[in-house]
Coordinates of C-alpha atoms in Angstrom, one line a residue:
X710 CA 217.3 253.9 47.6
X711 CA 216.2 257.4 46.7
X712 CA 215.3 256.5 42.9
X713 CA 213.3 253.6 43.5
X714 CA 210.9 255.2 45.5
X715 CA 209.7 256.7 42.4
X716 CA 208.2 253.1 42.3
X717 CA 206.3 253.6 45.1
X718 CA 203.1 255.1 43.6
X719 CA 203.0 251.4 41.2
X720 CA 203.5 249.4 43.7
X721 CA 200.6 250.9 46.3
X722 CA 198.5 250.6 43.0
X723 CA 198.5 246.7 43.5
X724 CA 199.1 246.6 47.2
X725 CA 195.9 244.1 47.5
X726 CA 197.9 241.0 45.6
X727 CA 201.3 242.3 47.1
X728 CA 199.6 241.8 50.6
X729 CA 198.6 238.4 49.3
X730 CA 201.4 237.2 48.4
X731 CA 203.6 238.3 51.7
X732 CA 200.8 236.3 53.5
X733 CA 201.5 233.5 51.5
X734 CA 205.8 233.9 52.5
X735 CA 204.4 233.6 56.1
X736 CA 202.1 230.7 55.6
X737 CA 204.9 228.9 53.6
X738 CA 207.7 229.8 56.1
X739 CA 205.6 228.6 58.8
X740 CA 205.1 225.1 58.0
X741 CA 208.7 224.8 56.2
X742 CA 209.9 225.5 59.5
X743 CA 207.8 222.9 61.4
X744 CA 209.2 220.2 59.1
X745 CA 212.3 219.8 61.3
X746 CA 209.9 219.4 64.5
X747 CA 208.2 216.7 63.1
X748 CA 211.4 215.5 62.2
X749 CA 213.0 215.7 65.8
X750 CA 209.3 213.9 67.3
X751 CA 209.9 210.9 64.9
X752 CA 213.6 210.4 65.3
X753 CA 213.1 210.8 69.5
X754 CA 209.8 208.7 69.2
X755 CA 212.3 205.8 67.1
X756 CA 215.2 206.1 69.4
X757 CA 213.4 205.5 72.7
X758 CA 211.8 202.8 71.5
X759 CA 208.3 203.9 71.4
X760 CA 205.6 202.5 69.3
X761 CA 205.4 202.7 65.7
X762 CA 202.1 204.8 66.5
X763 CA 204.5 208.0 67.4
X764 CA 206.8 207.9 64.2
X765 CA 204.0 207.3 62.0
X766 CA 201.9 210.3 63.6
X767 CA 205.2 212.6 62.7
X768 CA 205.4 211.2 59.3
X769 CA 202.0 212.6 58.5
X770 CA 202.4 215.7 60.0
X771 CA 206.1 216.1 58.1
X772 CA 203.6 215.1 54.8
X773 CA 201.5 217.5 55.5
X774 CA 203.7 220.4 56.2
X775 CA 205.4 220.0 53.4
X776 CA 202.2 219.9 50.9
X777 CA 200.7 223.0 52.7
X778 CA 204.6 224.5 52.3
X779 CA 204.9 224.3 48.9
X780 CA 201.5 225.0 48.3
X781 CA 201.7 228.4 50.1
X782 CA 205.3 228.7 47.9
X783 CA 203.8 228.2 44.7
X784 CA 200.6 231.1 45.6
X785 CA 203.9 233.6 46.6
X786 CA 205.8 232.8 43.3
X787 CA 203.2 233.5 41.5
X788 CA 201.0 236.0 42.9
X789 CA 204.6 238.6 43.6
X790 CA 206.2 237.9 39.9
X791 CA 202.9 238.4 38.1
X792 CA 202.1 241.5 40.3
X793 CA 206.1 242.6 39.5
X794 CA 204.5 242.1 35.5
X795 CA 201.4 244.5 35.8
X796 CA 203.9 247.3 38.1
X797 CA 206.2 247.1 35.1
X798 CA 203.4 247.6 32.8
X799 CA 202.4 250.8 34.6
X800 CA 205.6 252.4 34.8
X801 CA 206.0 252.0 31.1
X802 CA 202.8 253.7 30.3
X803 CA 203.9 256.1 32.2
X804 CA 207.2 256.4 31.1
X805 CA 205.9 256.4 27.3
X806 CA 203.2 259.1 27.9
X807 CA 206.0 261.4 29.5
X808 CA 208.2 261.0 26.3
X809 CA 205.0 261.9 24.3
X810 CA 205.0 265.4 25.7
X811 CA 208.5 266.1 25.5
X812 CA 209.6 269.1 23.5
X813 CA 211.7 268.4 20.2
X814 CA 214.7 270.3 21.1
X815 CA 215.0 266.8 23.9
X816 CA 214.9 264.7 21.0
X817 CA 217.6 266.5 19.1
X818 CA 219.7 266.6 21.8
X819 CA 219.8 263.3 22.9
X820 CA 219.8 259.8 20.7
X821 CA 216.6 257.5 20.3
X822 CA 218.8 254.0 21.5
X823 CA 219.6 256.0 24.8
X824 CA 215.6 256.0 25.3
X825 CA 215.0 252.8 24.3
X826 CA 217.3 251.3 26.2
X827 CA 215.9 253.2 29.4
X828 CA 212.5 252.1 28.3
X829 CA 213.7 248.0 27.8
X830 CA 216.5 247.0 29.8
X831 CA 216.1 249.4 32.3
X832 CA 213.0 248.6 33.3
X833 CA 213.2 245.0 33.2
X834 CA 215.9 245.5 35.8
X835 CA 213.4 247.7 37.7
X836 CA 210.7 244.6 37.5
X837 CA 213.0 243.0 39.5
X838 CA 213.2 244.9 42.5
X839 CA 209.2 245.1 42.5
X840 CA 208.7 241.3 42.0
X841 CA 211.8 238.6 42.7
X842 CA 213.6 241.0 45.3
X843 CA 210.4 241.7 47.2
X844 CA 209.6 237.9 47.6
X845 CA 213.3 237.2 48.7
X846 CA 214.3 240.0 50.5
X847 CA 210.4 238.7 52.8
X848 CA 211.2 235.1 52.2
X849 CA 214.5 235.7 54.0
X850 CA 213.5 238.1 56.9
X851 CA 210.4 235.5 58.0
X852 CA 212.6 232.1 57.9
X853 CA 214.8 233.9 60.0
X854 CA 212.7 235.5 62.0
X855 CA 210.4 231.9 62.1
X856 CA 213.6 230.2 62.9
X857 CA 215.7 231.7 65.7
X858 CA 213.1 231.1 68.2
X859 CA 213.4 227.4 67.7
X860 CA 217.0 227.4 67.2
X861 CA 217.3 228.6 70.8
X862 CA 214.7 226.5 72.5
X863 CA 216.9 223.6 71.5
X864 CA 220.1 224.9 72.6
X865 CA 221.3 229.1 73.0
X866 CA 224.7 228.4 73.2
X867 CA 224.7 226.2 69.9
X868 CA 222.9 228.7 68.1
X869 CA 225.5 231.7 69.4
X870 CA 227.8 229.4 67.5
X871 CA 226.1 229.1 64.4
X872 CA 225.2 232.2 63.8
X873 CA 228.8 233.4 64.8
X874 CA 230.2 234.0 61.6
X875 CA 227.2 235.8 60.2
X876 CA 228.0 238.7 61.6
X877 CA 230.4 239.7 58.6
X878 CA 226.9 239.4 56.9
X879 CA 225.9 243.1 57.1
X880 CA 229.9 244.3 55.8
X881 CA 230.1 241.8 52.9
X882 CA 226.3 242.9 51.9
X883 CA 227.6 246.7 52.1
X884 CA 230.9 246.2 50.2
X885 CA 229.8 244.2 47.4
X886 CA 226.3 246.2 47.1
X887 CA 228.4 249.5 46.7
X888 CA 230.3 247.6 43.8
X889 CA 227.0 246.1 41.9
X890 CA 225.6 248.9 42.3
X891 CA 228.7 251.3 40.4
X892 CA 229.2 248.4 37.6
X893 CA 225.4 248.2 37.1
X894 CA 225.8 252.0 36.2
X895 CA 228.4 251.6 33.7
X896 CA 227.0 248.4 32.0
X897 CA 223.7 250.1 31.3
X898 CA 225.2 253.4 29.8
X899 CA 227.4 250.9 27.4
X900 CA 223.9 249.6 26.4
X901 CA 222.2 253.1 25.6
X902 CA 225.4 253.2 23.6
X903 CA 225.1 249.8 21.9
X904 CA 221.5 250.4 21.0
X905 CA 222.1 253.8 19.7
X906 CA 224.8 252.6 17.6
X907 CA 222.5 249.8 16.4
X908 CA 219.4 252.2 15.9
X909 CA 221.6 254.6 14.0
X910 CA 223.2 252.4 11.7
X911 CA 219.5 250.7 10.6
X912 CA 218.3 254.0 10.0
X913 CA 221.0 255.5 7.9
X914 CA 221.3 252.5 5.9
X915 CA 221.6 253.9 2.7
X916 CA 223.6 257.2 3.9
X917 CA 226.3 254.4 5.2
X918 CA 226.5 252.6 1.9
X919 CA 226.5 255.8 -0.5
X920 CA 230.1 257.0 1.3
X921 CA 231.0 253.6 1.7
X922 CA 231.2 253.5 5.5
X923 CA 230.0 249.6 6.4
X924 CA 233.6 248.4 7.1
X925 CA 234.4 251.7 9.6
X926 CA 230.5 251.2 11.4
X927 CA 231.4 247.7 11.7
X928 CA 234.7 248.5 13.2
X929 CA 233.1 251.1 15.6
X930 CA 230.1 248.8 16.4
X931 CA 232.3 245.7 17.5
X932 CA 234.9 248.3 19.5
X933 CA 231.4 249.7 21.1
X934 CA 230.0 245.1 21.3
X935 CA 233.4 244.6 22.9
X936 CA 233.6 247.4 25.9
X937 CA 229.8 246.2 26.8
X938 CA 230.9 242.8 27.2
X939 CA 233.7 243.8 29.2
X940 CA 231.7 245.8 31.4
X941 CA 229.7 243.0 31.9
X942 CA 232.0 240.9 32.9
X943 CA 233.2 243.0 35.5
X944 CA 229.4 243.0 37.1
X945 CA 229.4 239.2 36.5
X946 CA 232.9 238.8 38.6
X947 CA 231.5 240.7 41.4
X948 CA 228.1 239.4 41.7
X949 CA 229.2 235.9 41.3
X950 CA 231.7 236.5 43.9
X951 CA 228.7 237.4 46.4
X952 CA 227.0 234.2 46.7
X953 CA 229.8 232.1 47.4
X954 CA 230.8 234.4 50.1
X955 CA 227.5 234.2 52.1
X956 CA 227.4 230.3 51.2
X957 CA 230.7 230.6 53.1
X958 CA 229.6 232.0 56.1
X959 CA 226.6 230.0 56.3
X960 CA 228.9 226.8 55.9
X961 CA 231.0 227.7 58.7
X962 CA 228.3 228.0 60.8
X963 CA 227.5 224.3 59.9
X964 CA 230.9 222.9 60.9
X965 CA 231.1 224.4 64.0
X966 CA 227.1 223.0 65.0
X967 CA 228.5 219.4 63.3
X968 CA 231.6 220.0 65.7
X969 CA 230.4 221.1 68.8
X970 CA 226.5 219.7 68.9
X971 CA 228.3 216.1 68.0
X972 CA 229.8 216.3 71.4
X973 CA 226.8 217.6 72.5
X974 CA 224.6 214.4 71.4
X975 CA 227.5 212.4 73.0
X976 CA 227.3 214.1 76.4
X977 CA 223.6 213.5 76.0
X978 CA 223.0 217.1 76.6
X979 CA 220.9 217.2 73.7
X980 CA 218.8 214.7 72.2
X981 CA 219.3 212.9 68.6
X982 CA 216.4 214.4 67.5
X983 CA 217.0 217.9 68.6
X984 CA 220.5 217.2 66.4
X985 CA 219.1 216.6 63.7
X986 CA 215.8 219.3 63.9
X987 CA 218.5 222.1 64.9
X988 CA 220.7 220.9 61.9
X989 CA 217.9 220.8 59.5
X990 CA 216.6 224.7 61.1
X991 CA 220.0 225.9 60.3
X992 CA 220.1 224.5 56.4
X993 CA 217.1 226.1 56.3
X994 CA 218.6 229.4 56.4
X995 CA 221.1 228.7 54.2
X996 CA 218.9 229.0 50.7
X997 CA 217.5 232.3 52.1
X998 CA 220.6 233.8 52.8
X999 CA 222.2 233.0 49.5
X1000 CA 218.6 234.3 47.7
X1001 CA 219.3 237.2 50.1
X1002 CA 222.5 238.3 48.6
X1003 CA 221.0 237.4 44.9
X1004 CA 218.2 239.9 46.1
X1005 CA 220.4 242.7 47.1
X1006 CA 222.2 242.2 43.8
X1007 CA 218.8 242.9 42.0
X1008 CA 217.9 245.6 44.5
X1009 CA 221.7 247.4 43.5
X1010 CA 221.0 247.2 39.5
X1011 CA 217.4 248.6 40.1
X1012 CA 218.7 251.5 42.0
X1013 CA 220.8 252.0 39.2
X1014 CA 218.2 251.4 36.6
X1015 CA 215.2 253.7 38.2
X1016 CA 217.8 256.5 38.3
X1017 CA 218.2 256.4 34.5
X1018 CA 214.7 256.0 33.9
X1019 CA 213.8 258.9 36.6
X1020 CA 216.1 261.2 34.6
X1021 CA 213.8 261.8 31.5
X1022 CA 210.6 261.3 33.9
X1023 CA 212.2 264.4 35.2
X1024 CA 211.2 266.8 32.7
X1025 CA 213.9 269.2 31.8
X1026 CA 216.5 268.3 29.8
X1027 CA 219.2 269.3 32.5
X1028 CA 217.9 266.6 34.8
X1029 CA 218.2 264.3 31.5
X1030 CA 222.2 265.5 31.6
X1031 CA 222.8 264.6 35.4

């Protein structure tokens, strides 16, 4: 992540709101997670036979932890996206004000959809990281850390189980990070090249109809449309691939809990309740880790994007080339 610490200096600018809004992950996290609690009280409270007066006290308590949940939810959406707006709107300032001092001799050298395109599409990728990847890359690491306590105060060797297959977690994030992270690369260098083809064919309008060139520009433009669409395709293959995968391991996790906790309940080693709670604990996780690989997916591309961006921020024009 050598390039996107160039990011660094942004995000420290705003560190008050980002501090904010990871408070608001833990305050949401922590009363998501005692939603299956209050769950396990009212279904042990019902199944003993107790009075009403016990499933109705967990029914307000569930109410309530869910309000204050998505309340807290709501503050973190939008207090880390709209902080991810104003750290993008810095580090295009910046960006801009660099290319303002640049010599000529960069400008002849190298083509003015290249730069746009770092300063665009690059960046938005780069917002990314700062904003949505923060808040689920956090999101993720709380729940988790939030949820294995409970999970083993129900039952450790259930949640050995569970957890069992996600330890191909940390390889699948490695392997398919590496690949995001190489296709990310080659899509946004066939967009510098689509958006210099597009900037100089607008500009040299008339140059292009006095030899009579629109039918060979056209031809080049859609053979230029046609390899960034393929490129993209190729990210799109991997990074949809990535989800699924986790979902996988999160869903085999599931069965064996359905399998194995089933005869649990049965040998009344656990309670219906504590079933259910530990079910519900473990579903929990599921959304975060599928948002996890989403995030590392975003993280990849930005890596990928900062370094373009950090060439020209560079200064001279050999640490444009590289």
């Amino acid at each position: 992540m050598k390039h996107l610490r160039r990011l660094l200096p942004d995000i420290r600018r705003h560190w008050l709101a980002y501090a904010g809004g990871l408070l608001c992950v833990i305050l949401s996290n922590y009363f998501i997670t005692l939603v299956p609690t209050f769950v396990q009280r009212g279904i042990d409270a019902a199944d003993r036979g107790r009075a009403m007066e016990g499933v109705y006290l967990a029914l307000r308590l569930l109410l309530g932890a869910a309000v204050l949940g998505g309340l807290f939810r709501y503050a973190m959406r939008e207090l880390l996206n709209s902080t991810s707006r104003r750290v993008e709107t810095d580090l295009r300032n910046r960006l801009f004000g660099h290319l303002q001092k640049l010599s000529a001799e960069f400008y002849d050298r190298f083509a003015t959809g290249d730069l746009m395109a770092r300063s665009t599409n690059d960046l938005l990728a780069v917002r990314m990281v700062a904003g949505p990847a923060v808040m689920y890359l956090s999101d993720t690491l709380f729940r988790a850390v939030m949820v294995m306590p409970k999970l083993l105060h129900i039952n450790p060797h259930l949640t050995g189980i569970a957890l069992l297959p996600l330890i191909g977690l940390p390889v699948m994030m490695v392997i398919f990070g590496r690949a995001i992270h190489r296709r990310t690369e080659r899509v946004q260098a066939a967009y510098s090249d689509l958006t210099t083809a597009v900037h100089e064919n607008l500009s040299g309008t008339r140059i292009i109809r006095a030899y009579r060139q629109e039918a060979a520009e056209t031809a080049r433009f859609r053979t230029i449309n046609t390899e960034y669409a393929t490129r993209n395709l190729s990210l799109a293959r991997v990074a949809g691939a990535f989800h699924p995968v986790l979902a996988l391991l999160g869903g085999l996790g599931a069965v064996a809990v359905i399998w194995i906790g089933g005869g649990l309940v049965m040998q009344n080693t656990i309670t219906v309740g504590d079933f259910a709670a530990f079910n519900l604990q473990l579903v929990s996780l599921v959304w975060p880790m599928i948002a996890l690989g989403w995030a590392v997916n975003l993280v990849q591309r930005g890596e990928a994007s900062m370094g373009r961006i950090n060439a020209p921020m560079n200064g001279p024009i050999q640490a444009y080339i590289s």
